[in-house]
CSV table of C-alpha atoms and ligand atoms in Angstrom, one decimal:
chain,number,residue,atom,x,y,z
L,1,MET,CA,0.0,0.0,0.0
L,2,ARG,CA,1.4,3.4,-0.9
L,3,ALA,CA,1.2,5.7,2.1
L,4,ASP,CA,1.5,8.7,-0.1
L,5,HIS,CA,-1.9,8.1,-1.5
L,6,PRO,CA,-4.3,9.2,1.2
L,7,ARG,CA,-7.3,7.8,-0.7
L,8,MET,CA,-5.9,4.3,-0.9
L,9,ASP,CA,-4.5,4.5,2.7
L,10,ARG,CA,-8.0,5.3,3.9
L,11,GLU,CA,-9.4,2.4,1.8
L,12,ALA,CA,-6.9,0.0,3.4
L,13,LYS,CA,-7.7,1.2,6.9
L,14,THR,CA,-11.4,0.9,6.3
L,15,ILE,CA,-11.3,-2.7,5.1
L,16,GLY,CA,-8.8,-3.5,7.9
L,17,PHE,CA,-11.1,-2.2,10.6
L,18,MET,CA,-14.1,-3.9,9.1
L,19,ILE,CA,-12.3,-7.3,9.2
L,20,ASP,CA,-11.2,-6.5,12.8
L,21,ILE,CA,-14.7,-5.9,13.9
L,22,TYR,CA,-16.1,-8.9,12.2
L,23,CYS,CA,-13.4,-11.3,13.4
L,24,ARG,CA,-13.6,-10.0,17.0
L,25,ASP,CA,-17.4,-10.3,17.2
L,26,ARG,CA,-17.9,-13.5,15.1
L,27,HIS,CA,-14.7,-15.4,15.8
L,28,GLY,CA,-13.8,-14.2,19.2
L,29,ALA,CA,-10.4,-12.9,18.1
L,30,HIS,CA,-8.6,-10.6,20.5
L,31,ASP,CA,-5.0,-9.7,19.7
L,32,ALA,CA,-4.8,-11.0,16.2
L,33,LEU,CA,-7.2,-12.0,13.4
L,34,CYS,CA,-8.0,-15.7,13.0
L,35,PRO,CA,-6.2,-17.3,10.1
L,36,GLU,CA,-9.2,-17.1,7.8
L,37,CYS,CA,-9.7,-13.4,8.4
L,38,ALA,CA,-6.0,-12.7,8.2
L,39,GLU,CA,-6.0,-14.4,4.8
L,40,LEU,CA,-9.0,-12.3,3.7
L,41,ARG,CA,-7.3,-9.1,4.8
L,42,ASP,CA,-4.1,-9.9,3.0
L,43,TYR,CA,-6.2,-10.7,-0.1
L,44,ALA,CA,-8.2,-7.5,0.2
L,45,LEU,CA,-5.1,-5.4,0.6
L,46,ALA,CA,-3.4,-7.1,-2.4
L,47,ARG,CA,-6.5,-6.5,-4.5
L,48,LEU,CA,-6.4,-2.8,-3.5
L,49,ASP,CA,-2.8,-2.5,-4.3
L,50,LYS,CA,-3.6,-3.8,-7.8
L,51,CYS,CA,-6.7,-1.8,-8.2
L,52,PRO,CA,-6.4,-0.1,-11.6
L,53,PHE,CA,-8.2,3.0,-10.5
L,54,GLN,CA,-6.2,3.8,-7.4
L,55,GLU,CA,-6.9,7.3,-6.3
L,56,SER,CA,-9.9,7.7,-8.5
L,57,LYS,CA,-11.6,4.5,-7.4
L,58,SER,CA,-15.1,4.5,-5.9
L,59,THR,CA,-15.9,2.2,-3.0
L,60,CYS,CA,-15.5,-1.5,-3.8
L,61,ALA,CA,-19.3,-1.9,-3.5
L,62,ASN,CA,-19.8,0.5,-6.3
L,63,CYS,CA,-17.1,-0.7,-8.6
L,64,THR,CA,-17.7,-1.8,-12.1
L,65,VAL,CA,-14.8,-4.3,-12.0
L,66,HIS,CA,-15.3,-7.2,-9.7
L,67,CYS,CA,-11.8,-8.2,-9.1
L,68,TYR,CA,-12.3,-10.6,-6.2
L,69,LYS,CA,-12.4,-14.3,-6.9
L,70,PRO,CA,-15.9,-15.6,-6.0
L,71,ASP,CA,-15.2,-17.2,-2.6
L,72,MET,CA,-13.3,-14.2,-1.4
L,73,ARG,CA,-16.0,-11.9,-2.8
L,74,GLN,CA,-18.5,-13.9,-0.8
L,75,ARG,CA,-16.5,-13.6,2.4
L,76,VAL,CA,-15.8,-9.9,2.1
L,77,ARG,CA,-19.4,-9.1,1.4
L,78,GLU,CA,-20.4,-10.8,4.6
L,79,VAL,CA,-17.8,-8.8,6.5
L,80,MET,CA,-19.0,-5.6,4.9
L,81,ARG,CA,-22.6,-6.4,5.7
L,82,TYR,CA,-21.8,-7.0,9.3
L,83,SER,CA,-19.2,-4.4,9.9
L,84,GLY,CA,-20.4,-1.6,7.7
L,85,PRO,CA,-23.1,-0.3,10.1
L,86,ARG,CA,-20.8,-0.8,13.1
L,87,MET,CA,-18.1,1.3,11.5
L,88,MET,CA,-20.3,4.3,12.1
L,89,TRP,CA,-19.8,3.8,15.9
L,90,ARG,CA,-16.3,2.6,16.1
L,91,HIS,CA,-14.7,4.7,13.4
L,92,PRO,CA,-17.2,7.4,12.5
L,93,LEU,CA,-14.8,9.6,10.5
L,94,LEU,CA,-13.6,6.8,8.3
L,95,ALA,CA,-17.1,5.5,7.9
L,96,LEU,CA,-18.4,9.0,6.8
L,97,ALA,CA,-15.5,9.5,4.4
L,98,HIS,CA,-16.2,6.1,2.9
L,99,LEU,CA,-19.9,6.8,2.5
L,100,LEU,CA,-20.0,10.5,1.7
L,101,ILE,CA,-16.8,11.2,-0.2
L,102,ASP,CA,-15.6,7.9,-1.7
L,103,GLY,CA,-19.0,6.4,-2.2
L,104,ARG,CA,-20.3,9.4,-4.1
L,105,ARG,CA,-17.6,9.1,-6.7
L,106,ALA,CA,-18.8,7.4,-9.8
L,107,ALA,CA,-17.0,4.2,-10.5
L,108,PRO,CA,-14.8,4.8,-13.5
L,109,ALA,CA,-14.8,2.3,-16.4
L,110,LEU,CA,-11.6,0.7,-17.4
L,111,PRO,CA,-10.3,2.5,-20.4
L,112,SER,CA,-8.1,-0.2,-21.7
L,113,LYS,CA,-10.8,-2.9,-21.9
L,114,LYS,CA,-13.4,-3.3,-24.5
L,115,ALA,CA,-16.9,-2.9,-23.1
L,116,ASN,CA,-18.5,-6.1,-22.2
L,117,PRO,CA,-22.2,-6.4,-22.9
Q,1,ZN,ZN1,-12.0,-14.4,11.9
């Protein structure tokens, strides 16, 4: 993750906190994530690092490109569904930035790819 990109840094923090909350509540994790959630976080951060939109990306939920493989996509959706509303209490500034700033941005289309019907 490039720390000089505040947008991507925020995105990485947001998904990191969401997985923390989910793992703590659902899997009873305390100091560290359980192996499954650690794997999911590493995967999410790796996808983010490879995101073709970088600073101009919308939120993952709005994105036109579904870059997660199906089982990871299923898992991250569950995490977001659980932790999304809870982010408002635990990390309100991040949650608001995600919803109000990043989520309002239209998801760009990939310029290099031909449009798929
Ligand atoms: Zn877990």
